mmCIF file of N, CA and C in Angstrom:
data_model
loop_
_atom_site.group_PDB
_atom_site.id
_atom_site.type_symbol
_atom_site.label_atom_id
_atom_site.label_comp_id
_atom_site.label_asym_id
_atom_site.label_seq_id
_atom_site.Cartn_x
_atom_site.Cartn_y
_atom_site.Cartn_z
ATOM 1 N N UNK A 52 -9.954 30.959 18.380
ATOM 2 C CA UNK A 52 -10.447 31.101 16.967
ATOM 3 C C UNK A 52 -11.224 32.513 16.838
ATOM 4 N N UNK A 53 -10.809 33.611 16.986
ATOM 5 C CA UNK A 53 -11.554 34.573 17.004
ATOM 6 C C UNK A 53 -11.428 35.284 15.407
ATOM 7 N N UNK A 54 -12.399 35.636 14.862
ATOM 8 C CA UNK A 54 -12.225 36.324 13.455
ATOM 9 C C UNK A 54 -12.760 37.829 13.511
ATOM 10 N N UNK A 55 -12.302 38.772 12.818
ATOM 11 C CA UNK A 55 -12.558 40.035 12.856
ATOM 12 C C UNK A 55 -14.112 39.962 12.322
ATOM 13 N N UNK A 56 -14.782 40.942 12.650
ATOM 14 C CA UNK A 56 -16.458 40.957 12.423
ATOM 15 C C UNK A 56 -16.205 41.509 10.976
ATOM 16 N N UNK A 57 -17.262 40.421 10.383
ATOM 17 C CA UNK A 57 -17.280 41.170 8.858
ATOM 18 C C UNK A 57 -18.010 41.979 8.824
ATOM 19 N N UNK A 58 -18.145 42.864 7.643
ATOM 20 C CA UNK A 58 -19.027 44.128 7.177
ATOM 21 C C UNK A 58 -20.050 43.589 6.266
ATOM 22 N N UNK A 59 -21.098 43.090 6.684
ATOM 23 C CA UNK A 59 -22.103 42.778 5.873
ATOM 24 C C UNK A 59 -23.455 43.464 6.140
ATOM 25 N N UNK A 60 -23.859 44.212 4.905
ATOM 26 C CA UNK A 60 -24.822 44.954 5.244
ATOM 27 C C UNK A 60 -26.354 44.651 5.848
ATOM 28 N N UNK A 61 -26.700 43.366 5.657
ATOM 29 C CA UNK A 61 -27.957 42.608 5.949
ATOM 30 C C UNK A 61 -27.695 41.214 5.934
ATOM 31 N N UNK A 62 -27.100 40.507 7.043
ATOM 32 C CA UNK A 62 -26.680 38.972 6.901
ATOM 33 C C UNK A 62 -27.934 38.109 6.682
ATOM 34 N N UNK A 63 -29.191 38.728 7.163
ATOM 35 C CA UNK A 63 -30.391 37.839 7.064
ATOM 36 C C UNK A 63 -30.814 37.867 5.518
ATOM 37 N N UNK A 64 -30.243 38.898 4.589
ATOM 38 C CA UNK A 64 -30.563 38.649 3.185
ATOM 39 C C UNK A 64 -29.310 37.976 2.578
ATOM 40 N N UNK A 65 -28.266 38.326 3.061
ATOM 41 C CA UNK A 65 -27.021 37.851 2.466
ATOM 42 C C UNK A 65 -26.539 36.161 2.578
ATOM 43 N N UNK A 66 -26.894 35.565 3.635
ATOM 44 C CA UNK A 66 -26.532 34.367 3.851
ATOM 45 C C UNK A 66 -27.524 33.398 3.059
ATOM 46 N N UNK A 67 -28.405 33.543 3.065
ATOM 47 C CA UNK A 67 -29.582 32.733 2.130
ATOM 48 C C UNK A 67 -28.881 32.959 0.513
ATOM 49 N N UNK A 68 -28.612 34.198 0.304
ATOM 50 C CA UNK A 68 -28.279 34.688 -1.202
ATOM 51 C C UNK A 68 -26.846 33.661 -1.480
ATOM 52 N N UNK A 69 -25.917 33.820 -0.441
ATOM 53 C CA UNK A 69 -24.469 33.146 -0.707
ATOM 54 C C UNK A 69 -24.712 31.767 -0.530
ATOM 55 N N UNK A 70 -25.775 31.228 0.075
ATOM 56 C CA UNK A 70 -25.748 29.629 0.543
ATOM 57 C C UNK A 70 -26.448 29.152 -1.111
ATOM 58 N N UNK A 71 -27.126 29.932 -1.726
ATOM 59 C CA UNK A 71 -27.881 29.528 -3.200
ATOM 60 C C UNK A 71 -26.567 29.798 -4.192
ATOM 61 N N UNK A 72 -25.847 30.532 -4.110
ATOM 62 C CA UNK A 72 -24.803 30.926 -5.061
ATOM 63 C C UNK A 72 -23.687 29.561 -4.847
ATOM 64 N N UNK A 73 -23.544 29.319 -3.470
ATOM 65 C CA UNK A 73 -22.577 28.265 -3.359
ATOM 66 C C UNK A 73 -23.032 26.926 -3.984
ATOM 67 N N UNK A 74 -24.533 26.593 -3.733
ATOM 68 C CA UNK A 74 -25.064 25.375 -4.393
ATOM 69 C C UNK A 74 -25.016 25.364 -5.770
ATOM 70 N N UNK A 75 -25.297 26.518 -6.520
ATOM 71 C CA UNK A 75 -25.256 26.415 -7.807
ATOM 72 C C UNK A 75 -23.821 26.214 -8.306
ATOM 73 N N UNK A 76 -22.966 26.925 -7.882
ATOM 74 C CA UNK A 76 -21.661 26.880 -8.413
ATOM 75 C C UNK A 76 -21.001 25.454 -8.097
ATOM 76 N N UNK A 77 -20.980 24.824 -7.045
ATOM 77 C CA UNK A 77 -20.284 23.683 -6.694
ATOM 78 C C UNK A 77 -21.045 22.607 -7.500
ATOM 79 N N UNK A 78 -22.411 22.645 -7.540
ATOM 80 C CA UNK A 78 -22.973 21.365 -8.643
ATOM 81 C C UNK A 78 -22.757 21.849 -10.059
ATOM 82 N N UNK A 79 -22.483 22.992 -10.572
ATOM 83 C CA UNK A 79 -22.014 23.086 -12.013
ATOM 84 C C UNK A 79 -20.710 22.750 -12.153
ATOM 85 N N UNK A 80 -19.877 22.754 -11.168
ATOM 86 C CA UNK A 80 -18.626 22.254 -11.227
ATOM 87 C C UNK A 80 -18.130 20.634 -11.161
ATOM 88 N N UNK A 81 -19.065 19.977 -10.890
ATOM 89 C CA UNK A 81 -19.206 18.731 -10.456
ATOM 90 C C UNK A 81 -19.366 17.745 -11.753
ATOM 91 N N UNK A 82 -18.574 16.537 -11.754
ATOM 92 C CA UNK A 82 -18.630 15.670 -12.721
ATOM 93 C C UNK A 82 -19.897 14.482 -12.553
ATOM 94 N N UNK A 83 -20.036 14.513 -10.964
ATOM 95 C CA UNK A 83 -21.025 13.735 -10.492
ATOM 96 C C UNK A 83 -22.040 14.574 -9.880
ATOM 97 N N UNK A 84 -23.267 14.576 -10.305
ATOM 98 C CA UNK A 84 -24.431 15.405 -9.420
ATOM 99 C C UNK A 84 -24.349 15.278 -8.015
ATOM 100 N N UNK A 85 -24.989 16.282 -7.137
ATOM 101 C CA UNK A 85 -24.944 16.103 -5.589
ATOM 102 C C UNK A 85 -25.639 14.882 -5.328
ATOM 103 N N UNK A 86 -26.776 14.408 -5.832
ATOM 104 C CA UNK A 86 -27.457 13.266 -5.294
ATOM 105 C C UNK A 86 -26.753 12.101 -5.653
ATOM 106 N N UNK A 87 -26.055 11.966 -6.567
ATOM 107 C CA UNK A 87 -25.533 10.596 -6.977
ATOM 108 C C UNK A 87 -24.202 10.563 -5.992
ATOM 109 N N UNK A 88 -23.421 11.791 -5.733
ATOM 110 C CA UNK A 88 -22.406 11.747 -4.843
ATOM 111 C C UNK A 88 -22.797 11.381 -3.509
ATOM 112 N N UNK A 89 -23.983 11.658 -3.055
ATOM 113 C CA UNK A 89 -24.253 11.406 -1.641
ATOM 114 C C UNK A 89 -24.824 10.098 -1.478
ATOM 115 N N UNK A 90 -25.386 9.504 -2.316
ATOM 116 C CA UNK A 90 -25.775 8.012 -2.591
ATOM 117 C C UNK A 90 -24.435 7.212 -2.670
ATOM 118 N N UNK A 91 -23.674 7.453 -3.599
ATOM 119 C CA UNK A 91 -22.116 6.765 -3.608
ATOM 120 C C UNK A 91 -21.481 6.618 -2.395
ATOM 121 N N UNK A 92 -21.503 8.082 -1.802
ATOM 122 C CA UNK A 92 -20.609 8.238 -0.482
ATOM 123 C C UNK A 92 -21.400 7.617 0.662
ATOM 124 N N UNK A 93 -22.478 7.582 0.674
ATOM 125 C CA UNK A 93 -23.177 6.541 1.875
ATOM 126 C C UNK A 93 -23.059 4.855 1.595
ATOM 127 N N UNK A 94 -23.056 4.642 0.338
ATOM 128 C CA UNK A 94 -22.785 3.176 0.382
ATOM 129 C C UNK A 94 -21.098 2.867 0.377
ATOM 130 N N UNK A 95 -20.359 3.683 0.304
ATOM 131 C CA UNK A 95 -18.896 3.514 0.330
ATOM 132 C C UNK A 95 -18.719 3.474 2.002
ATOM 133 N N UNK A 96 -19.421 4.468 2.658
ATOM 134 C CA UNK A 96 -19.223 4.377 4.019
ATOM 135 C C UNK A 96 -19.793 3.054 4.854
ATOM 136 N N UNK A 97 -21.201 2.637 4.468
ATOM 137 C CA UNK A 97 -21.770 1.577 5.017
ATOM 138 C C UNK A 97 -21.897 0.111 4.429
ATOM 139 N N UNK A 98 -21.504 0.133 2.990
ATOM 140 C CA UNK A 98 -21.598 -1.043 2.306
ATOM 141 C C UNK A 98 -23.105 -1.220 1.963
ATOM 142 N N UNK A 99 -23.213 -2.360 1.208
ATOM 143 C CA UNK A 99 -24.480 -2.428 0.662
ATOM 144 C C UNK A 99 -25.505 -2.448 1.397
ATOM 145 N N UNK A 100 -26.692 -1.781 0.948
ATOM 146 C CA UNK A 100 -27.852 -1.543 1.626
ATOM 147 C C UNK A 100 -29.330 -1.471 0.902
ATOM 148 N N UNK A 101 -30.526 -1.733 1.498
ATOM 149 C CA UNK A 101 -31.344 -1.741 0.684
ATOM 150 C C UNK A 101 -31.884 -0.158 0.504
ATOM 151 N N UNK A 102 -32.901 -0.051 -0.197
ATOM 152 C CA UNK A 102 -33.566 1.439 -0.676
ATOM 153 C C UNK A 102 -33.959 2.228 0.753
ATOM 154 N N UNK A 103 -34.722 1.419 1.474
ATOM 155 C CA UNK A 103 -35.400 1.969 2.605
ATOM 156 C C UNK A 103 -34.325 2.321 3.692
ATOM 157 N N UNK A 104 -33.154 1.612 3.567
ATOM 158 C CA UNK A 104 -32.137 2.062 4.761
ATOM 159 C C UNK A 104 -31.585 3.030 4.237
ATOM 160 N N UNK A 105 -31.275 3.199 2.694
ATOM 161 C CA UNK A 105 -30.689 4.443 2.270
ATOM 162 C C UNK A 105 -31.354 5.681 2.308
ATOM 163 N N UNK A 106 -32.669 5.476 2.045
ATOM 164 C CA UNK A 106 -33.540 6.568 2.317
ATOM 165 C C UNK A 106 -33.494 7.277 3.469
ATOM 166 N N UNK A 107 -33.521 6.449 4.704
ATOM 167 C CA UNK A 107 -33.573 6.991 5.933
ATOM 168 C C UNK A 107 -32.185 7.593 6.266
ATOM 169 N N UNK A 108 -30.929 7.171 5.695
ATOM 170 C CA UNK A 108 -29.790 7.645 6.058
ATOM 171 C C UNK A 108 -29.642 8.834 5.420
ATOM 172 N N UNK A 109 -30.286 9.076 3.960
ATOM 173 C CA UNK A 109 -29.933 10.279 3.336
ATOM 174 C C UNK A 109 -31.267 11.352 3.542
ATOM 175 N N UNK A 110 -32.179 10.849 4.382
ATOM 176 C CA UNK A 110 -33.277 11.828 4.774
ATOM 177 C C UNK A 110 -34.111 12.256 3.472
ATOM 178 N N UNK A 111 -34.453 11.230 2.623
ATOM 179 C CA UNK A 111 -34.983 11.229 1.653
ATOM 180 C C UNK A 111 -36.187 9.856 1.592
ATOM 181 N N UNK A 112 -37.065 10.294 0.611
ATOM 182 C CA UNK A 112 -37.957 9.035 0.237
ATOM 183 C C UNK A 112 -37.502 7.967 -0.341
ATOM 184 N N UNK A 113 -38.152 6.796 -0.204
ATOM 185 C CA UNK A 113 -37.775 5.602 -1.111
ATOM 186 C C UNK A 113 -37.705 5.885 -2.322
ATOM 187 N N UNK A 114 -38.854 6.673 -2.647
ATOM 188 C CA UNK A 114 -38.736 6.639 -4.423
ATOM 189 C C UNK A 114 -37.923 7.556 -4.666
ATOM 190 N N UNK A 115 -37.318 8.481 -3.969
ATOM 191 C CA UNK A 115 -36.231 9.494 -4.372
ATOM 192 C C UNK A 115 -34.706 8.391 -4.537
ATOM 193 N N UNK A 116 -34.568 7.744 -3.652
ATOM 194 C CA UNK A 116 -33.497 6.916 -3.590
ATOM 195 C C UNK A 116 -33.589 6.015 -5.023
ATOM 196 N N UNK A 117 -34.690 5.500 -5.299
ATOM 197 C CA UNK A 117 -34.968 4.413 -6.251
ATOM 198 C C UNK A 117 -34.643 5.394 -7.634
ATOM 199 N N UNK A 118 -35.385 6.370 -7.735
ATOM 200 C CA UNK A 118 -34.978 7.413 -8.866
ATOM 201 C C UNK A 118 -33.510 7.988 -9.079
ATOM 202 N N UNK A 119 -32.743 8.222 -8.033
ATOM 203 C CA UNK A 119 -31.422 8.418 -7.994
ATOM 204 C C UNK A 119 -30.547 7.394 -8.307
ATOM 205 N N UNK A 120 -30.989 6.263 -8.049
ATOM 206 C CA UNK A 120 -30.073 5.156 -8.260
ATOM 207 C C UNK A 120 -30.201 4.566 -9.807
ATOM 208 N N UNK A 121 -31.348 4.687 -10.350
ATOM 209 C CA UNK A 121 -31.444 4.200 -11.616
ATOM 210 C C UNK A 121 -30.391 4.642 -12.720
ATOM 211 N N UNK A 122 -29.850 5.957 -12.782
ATOM 212 C CA UNK A 122 -28.667 6.157 -13.647
ATOM 213 C C UNK A 122 -27.617 5.568 -13.138
ATOM 214 N N UNK A 123 -27.310 5.337 -11.955
ATOM 215 C CA UNK A 123 -26.112 4.893 -11.817
ATOM 216 C C UNK A 123 -26.124 3.491 -11.992
ATOM 217 N N UNK A 124 -27.083 2.811 -11.610
ATOM 218 C CA UNK A 124 -27.301 1.563 -12.139
ATOM 219 C C UNK A 124 -26.877 1.261 -13.504
ATOM 220 N N UNK A 125 -27.689 2.059 -14.591
ATOM 221 C CA UNK A 125 -27.314 2.187 -15.799
ATOM 222 C C UNK A 125 -25.771 2.266 -16.013
ATOM 223 N N UNK A 126 -25.072 3.132 -15.386
ATOM 224 C CA UNK A 126 -23.843 3.480 -15.862
ATOM 225 C C UNK A 126 -23.012 2.532 -14.985
ATOM 226 N N UNK A 127 -23.363 1.508 -14.356
ATOM 227 C CA UNK A 127 -22.669 0.570 -13.432
ATOM 228 C C UNK A 127 -21.898 1.006 -12.293
ATOM 229 N N UNK A 128 -22.169 2.067 -12.037
ATOM 230 C CA UNK A 128 -21.789 2.571 -10.736
ATOM 231 C C UNK A 128 -22.251 2.049 -9.648
ATOM 232 N N UNK A 129 -23.277 1.586 -9.735
ATOM 233 C CA UNK A 129 -23.845 0.741 -8.755
ATOM 234 C C UNK A 129 -24.533 -0.714 -9.285
ATOM 235 N N UNK A 130 -24.590 -1.549 -8.205
ATOM 236 C CA UNK A 130 -25.213 -2.955 -8.532
ATOM 237 C C UNK A 130 -26.217 -3.260 -7.857
ATOM 238 N N UNK A 131 -26.971 -4.350 -8.246
ATOM 239 C CA UNK A 131 -27.911 -4.984 -7.268
ATOM 240 C C UNK A 131 -27.438 -6.158 -6.854
ATOM 241 N N UNK A 132 -27.276 -6.529 -5.407
ATOM 242 C CA UNK A 132 -26.587 -7.750 -4.997
ATOM 243 C C UNK A 132 -27.728 -8.180 -4.253
ATOM 244 N N UNK A 133 -28.024 -9.652 -4.065
ATOM 245 C CA UNK A 133 -28.905 -10.360 -3.209
ATOM 246 C C UNK A 133 -28.282 -10.275 -1.728
ATOM 247 N N UNK A 134 -29.431 -10.637 -1.024
ATOM 248 C CA UNK A 134 -29.032 -10.736 0.348
ATOM 249 C C UNK A 134 -28.807 -12.179 0.793
ATOM 250 N N UNK A 135 -27.886 -12.492 1.392
ATOM 251 C CA UNK A 135 -27.255 -13.805 1.584
ATOM 252 C C UNK A 135 -28.262 -14.826 2.022
ATOM 253 N N UNK A 136 -28.953 -14.169 3.116
ATOM 254 C CA UNK A 136 -30.209 -15.219 3.668
ATOM 255 C C UNK A 136 -31.459 -15.287 2.763
ATOM 256 N N UNK A 137 -31.706 -14.331 1.853
ATOM 257 C CA UNK A 137 -32.874 -14.331 1.088
ATOM 258 C C UNK A 137 -32.433 -13.644 -0.675
ATOM 259 N N UNK A 138 -32.227 -14.484 -1.204
ATOM 260 C CA UNK A 138 -31.903 -14.125 -2.381
ATOM 261 C C UNK A 138 -32.842 -13.526 -3.482
ATOM 262 N N UNK A 139 -34.156 -13.374 -2.758
ATOM 263 C CA UNK A 139 -35.055 -12.631 -3.536
ATOM 264 C C UNK A 139 -35.030 -11.141 -3.246
ATOM 265 N N UNK A 140 -34.347 -10.865 -2.409
ATOM 266 C CA UNK A 140 -34.447 -9.359 -1.837
ATOM 267 C C UNK A 140 -33.125 -8.881 -2.264
ATOM 268 N N UNK A 141 -32.926 -7.912 -2.674
ATOM 269 C CA UNK A 141 -31.798 -7.065 -3.230
ATOM 270 C C UNK A 141 -31.283 -5.893 -2.444
ATOM 271 N N UNK A 142 -29.943 -5.632 -2.537
ATOM 272 C CA UNK A 142 -29.477 -4.487 -1.820
ATOM 273 C C UNK A 142 -28.724 -3.593 -3.063
ATOM 274 N N UNK A 143 -28.418 -2.368 -3.022
ATOM 275 C CA UNK A 143 -27.828 -1.716 -3.768
ATOM 276 C C UNK A 143 -26.210 -1.693 -3.354
ATOM 277 N N UNK A 144 -25.375 -1.913 -4.140
ATOM 278 C CA UNK A 144 -23.979 -1.771 -3.590
ATOM 279 C C UNK A 144 -23.070 -0.891 -4.956
ATOM 280 N N UNK A 145 -22.102 -0.565 -4.253
ATOM 281 C CA UNK A 145 -21.085 0.334 -4.912
ATOM 282 C C UNK A 145 -20.421 -0.707 -5.657
ATOM 283 N N UNK A 146 -20.114 -0.433 -7.233
ATOM 284 C CA UNK A 146 -19.302 -1.336 -7.835
ATOM 285 C C UNK A 146 -17.853 -0.875 -7.762
ATOM 286 N N UNK A 147 -16.768 -1.429 -8.536
ATOM 287 C CA UNK A 147 -15.374 -0.879 -8.247
ATOM 288 C C UNK A 147 -15.404 0.223 -9.236
ATOM 289 N N UNK A 148 -16.246 0.571 -10.523
ATOM 290 C CA UNK A 148 -16.319 1.404 -11.168
ATOM 291 C C UNK A 148 -16.848 2.527 -10.416
ATOM 292 N N UNK A 149 -17.982 2.443 -9.569
ATOM 293 C CA UNK A 149 -18.429 3.496 -8.825
ATOM 294 C C UNK A 149 -17.446 3.995 -7.666
ATOM 295 N N UNK A 150 -16.778 3.039 -7.032
ATOM 296 C CA UNK A 150 -15.758 3.645 -6.230
ATOM 297 C C UNK A 150 -14.807 4.403 -6.749
ATOM 298 N N UNK A 151 -14.463 3.936 -7.933
ATOM 299 C CA UNK A 151 -13.147 4.852 -8.515
ATOM 300 C C UNK A 151 -13.828 6.091 -8.964
ATOM 301 N N UNK A 152 -14.884 6.181 -9.397
ATOM 302 C CA UNK A 152 -15.741 7.548 -9.505
ATOM 303 C C UNK A 152 -15.770 8.546 -8.520
ATOM 304 N N UNK A 153 -16.330 7.628 -7.469
ATOM 305 C CA UNK A 153 -16.340 8.536 -6.277
ATOM 306 C C UNK A 153 -14.894 8.962 -5.588
ATOM 307 N N UNK A 154 -13.863 8.310 -5.835
ATOM 308 C CA UNK A 154 -12.598 8.498 -5.286
ATOM 309 C C UNK A 154 -12.162 9.738 -6.189
ATOM 310 N N UNK A 155 -12.542 9.737 -7.570
ATOM 311 C CA UNK A 155 -12.047 10.989 -8.342
ATOM 312 C C UNK A 155 -12.675 12.275 -7.844
ATOM 313 N N UNK A 156 -13.926 12.023 -7.801
ATOM 314 C CA UNK A 156 -14.613 13.263 -7.315
ATOM 315 C C UNK A 156 -14.413 13.716 -6.042
ATOM 316 N N UNK A 157 -13.947 12.860 -4.977
ATOM 317 C CA UNK A 157 -13.521 13.316 -3.583
ATOM 318 C C UNK A 157 -12.176 13.974 -3.737
ATOM 319 N N UNK A 158 -11.168 13.682 -4.628
ATOM 320 C CA UNK A 158 -10.006 14.128 -4.810
ATOM 321 C C UNK A 158 -9.999 15.553 -5.342
ATOM 322 N N UNK A 159 -10.997 15.734 -6.518
ATOM 323 C CA UNK A 159 -11.222 17.018 -7.138
ATOM 324 C C UNK A 159 -11.914 17.811 -6.083
ATOM 325 N N UNK A 160 -12.684 17.466 -5.065
ATOM 326 C CA UNK A 160 -13.404 18.215 -4.323
ATOM 327 C C UNK A 160 -12.476 18.972 -3.142
ATOM 328 N N UNK A 161 -11.310 17.852 -2.745
ATOM 329 C CA UNK A 161 -10.240 18.204 -1.863
ATOM 330 C C UNK A 161 -9.431 19.263 -2.462
ATOM 331 N N UNK A 162 -9.175 18.967 -3.838
ATOM 332 C CA UNK A 162 -8.385 20.033 -4.629
ATOM 333 C C UNK A 162 -8.819 21.315 -4.668
ATOM 334 N N UNK A 163 -10.229 21.404 -4.871
ATOM 335 C CA UNK A 163 -10.634 22.649 -5.160
ATOM 336 C C UNK A 163 -11.039 23.499 -3.724
ATOM 337 N N UNK A 164 -11.334 22.642 -2.812
ATOM 338 C CA UNK A 164 -11.346 23.300 -1.446
ATOM 339 C C UNK A 164 -9.982 23.535 -1.097
ATOM 340 N N UNK A 165 -9.047 23.238 -1.147
ATOM 341 C CA UNK A 165 -7.601 23.361 -0.904
ATOM 342 C C UNK A 165 -7.196 24.637 -1.548
ATOM 343 N N UNK A 166 -7.446 24.673 -3.015
ATOM 344 C CA UNK A 166 -7.253 25.961 -3.776
ATOM 345 C C UNK A 166 -8.023 27.155 -3.374
ATOM 346 N N UNK A 167 -9.272 27.056 -2.778
ATOM 347 C CA UNK A 167 -10.238 28.089 -2.539
ATOM 348 C C UNK A 167 -9.911 28.790 -1.154
ATOM 349 N N UNK A 168 -9.265 27.732 -0.245
ATOM 350 C CA UNK A 168 -9.030 28.186 1.359
ATOM 351 C C UNK A 168 -7.225 28.321 1.255
ATOM 352 N N UNK A 169 -6.743 28.397 0.408
ATOM 353 C CA UNK A 169 -5.120 28.652 0.190
ATOM 354 C C UNK A 169 -4.792 29.534 1.142
ATOM 355 N N UNK A 170 -5.626 30.633 1.217
ATOM 356 C CA UNK A 170 -4.950 31.857 1.942
ATOM 357 C C UNK A 170 -5.752 31.963 3.431
ATOM 358 N N UNK A 171 -6.360 30.775 3.767
ATOM 359 C CA UNK A 171 -6.921 30.947 5.038
ATOM 360 C C UNK A 171 -5.962 30.229 5.975
ATOM 361 N N UNK A 172 -6.119 30.722 7.386
ATOM 362 C CA UNK A 172 -5.365 30.042 8.546
ATOM 363 C C UNK A 172 -5.852 28.787 8.711
ATOM 364 N N UNK A 173 -5.264 27.776 9.513
ATOM 365 C CA UNK A 173 -5.872 26.535 9.660
ATOM 366 C C UNK A 173 -7.139 26.774 10.746
ATOM 367 N N UNK A 174 -6.995 27.919 11.660
ATOM 368 C CA UNK A 174 -8.070 28.122 12.296
ATOM 369 C C UNK A 174 -9.546 28.443 11.656
ATOM 370 N N UNK A 175 -9.262 29.363 10.750
ATOM 371 C CA UNK A 175 -10.299 29.789 9.738
ATOM 372 C C UNK A 175 -10.991 28.537 9.107
ATOM 373 N N UNK A 176 -10.185 27.712 8.502
ATOM 374 C CA UNK A 176 -10.675 26.412 7.961
ATOM 375 C C UNK A 176 -11.317 25.694 8.927
ATOM 376 N N UNK A 177 -10.975 25.441 10.066
ATOM 377 C CA UNK A 177 -11.492 24.728 11.037
ATOM 378 C C UNK A 177 -12.784 25.304 11.565
ATOM 379 N N UNK A 178 -13.038 26.745 11.798
ATOM 380 C CA UNK A 178 -14.117 27.547 11.850
ATOM 381 C C UNK A 178 -15.185 27.335 10.965
ATOM 382 N N UNK A 179 -14.829 27.521 9.500
ATOM 383 C CA UNK A 179 -15.591 27.207 8.453
ATOM 384 C C UNK A 179 -16.253 25.879 8.511
ATOM 385 N N UNK A 180 -15.415 24.942 8.806
ATOM 386 C CA UNK A 180 -15.921 23.446 8.765
ATOM 387 C C UNK A 180 -16.836 23.126 9.983
ATOM 388 N N UNK A 181 -16.587 23.727 11.069
ATOM 389 C CA UNK A 181 -17.559 23.559 12.183
ATOM 390 C C UNK A 181 -18.885 24.475 11.935
ATOM 391 N N UNK A 182 -19.078 25.883 11.300
ATOM 392 C CA UNK A 182 -20.164 26.546 11.135
ATOM 393 C C UNK A 182 -20.878 25.655 10.123
ATOM 394 N N UNK A 183 -20.253 25.548 9.060
ATOM 395 C CA UNK A 183 -21.030 24.869 7.780
ATOM 396 C C UNK A 183 -21.562 23.491 8.355
ATOM 397 N N UNK A 184 -20.838 22.652 9.011
ATOM 398 C CA UNK A 184 -21.461 21.289 9.610
ATOM 399 C C UNK A 184 -22.842 21.779 10.467
ATOM 400 N N UNK A 185 -22.699 22.747 11.174
ATOM 401 C CA UNK A 185 -23.831 23.014 12.078
ATOM 402 C C UNK A 185 -24.935 23.549 11.221
ATOM 403 N N UNK A 186 -24.577 24.296 10.130
ATOM 404 C CA UNK A 186 -25.689 24.718 9.413
ATOM 405 C C UNK A 186 -26.342 23.460 8.758
ATOM 406 N N UNK A 187 -25.370 22.301 8.124
ATOM 407 C CA UNK A 187 -26.049 21.314 7.546
ATOM 408 C C UNK A 187 -26.754 20.408 8.757
ATOM 409 N N UNK A 188 -26.268 20.265 9.858
ATOM 410 C CA UNK A 188 -27.217 19.705 10.905
ATOM 411 C C UNK A 188 -28.269 20.230 11.155
ATOM 412 N N UNK A 189 -28.517 21.590 11.034
ATOM 413 C CA UNK A 189 -29.646 22.199 11.133
ATOM 414 C C UNK A 189 -30.629 22.013 10.030
ATOM 415 N N UNK A 190 -30.287 21.940 8.816
ATOM 416 C CA UNK A 190 -30.967 21.360 7.652
ATOM 417 C C UNK A 190 -31.428 19.954 7.571
ATOM 418 N N UNK A 191 -30.981 19.155 8.322
ATOM 419 C CA UNK A 191 -31.367 17.418 8.388
ATOM 420 C C UNK A 191 -32.710 17.428 8.717
ATOM 421 N N UNK A 192 -33.502 16.778 8.028
ATOM 422 C CA UNK A 192 -34.651 16.594 8.389
ATOM 423 C C UNK A 192 -35.851 17.429 7.757
ATOM 424 N N UNK A 193 -35.335 18.602 7.236
ATOM 425 C CA UNK A 193 -36.017 19.918 6.628
ATOM 426 C C UNK A 193 -36.615 19.567 5.362
ATOM 427 N N UNK A 194 -37.824 19.664 4.872
ATOM 428 C CA UNK A 194 -38.086 19.604 3.729
ATOM 429 C C UNK A 194 -38.869 21.003 2.913
#
């Protein structure tokens, strides 16, 4: 999986710039904002969870999850569900409406990525995925 060396005048300047451009453009193209997408995706993967558990999984504060969940609860994309053993405590759960919206956004993301990488080889796509994953892993826990 060897790619030709790109001609980048100053990668230390260009990489942060390109990451910022990517973040702005991907957010502008979304029907669901980034925070909402990540929260819905986490609940889809793990099932109902309390705010503290979600905060730990997402690498944010509990207050951030509470703030991000509020509009999703109003839009009925999330619901509060009681714990079976202690009906006073609640967890956040993905609703059928939320699962549907998440599926739509995932499909749109797949379509956009396929379109943008249509001219790439499978090896280039795999390498980009590995490098972007490594980059994101490096960001984990940073504030």
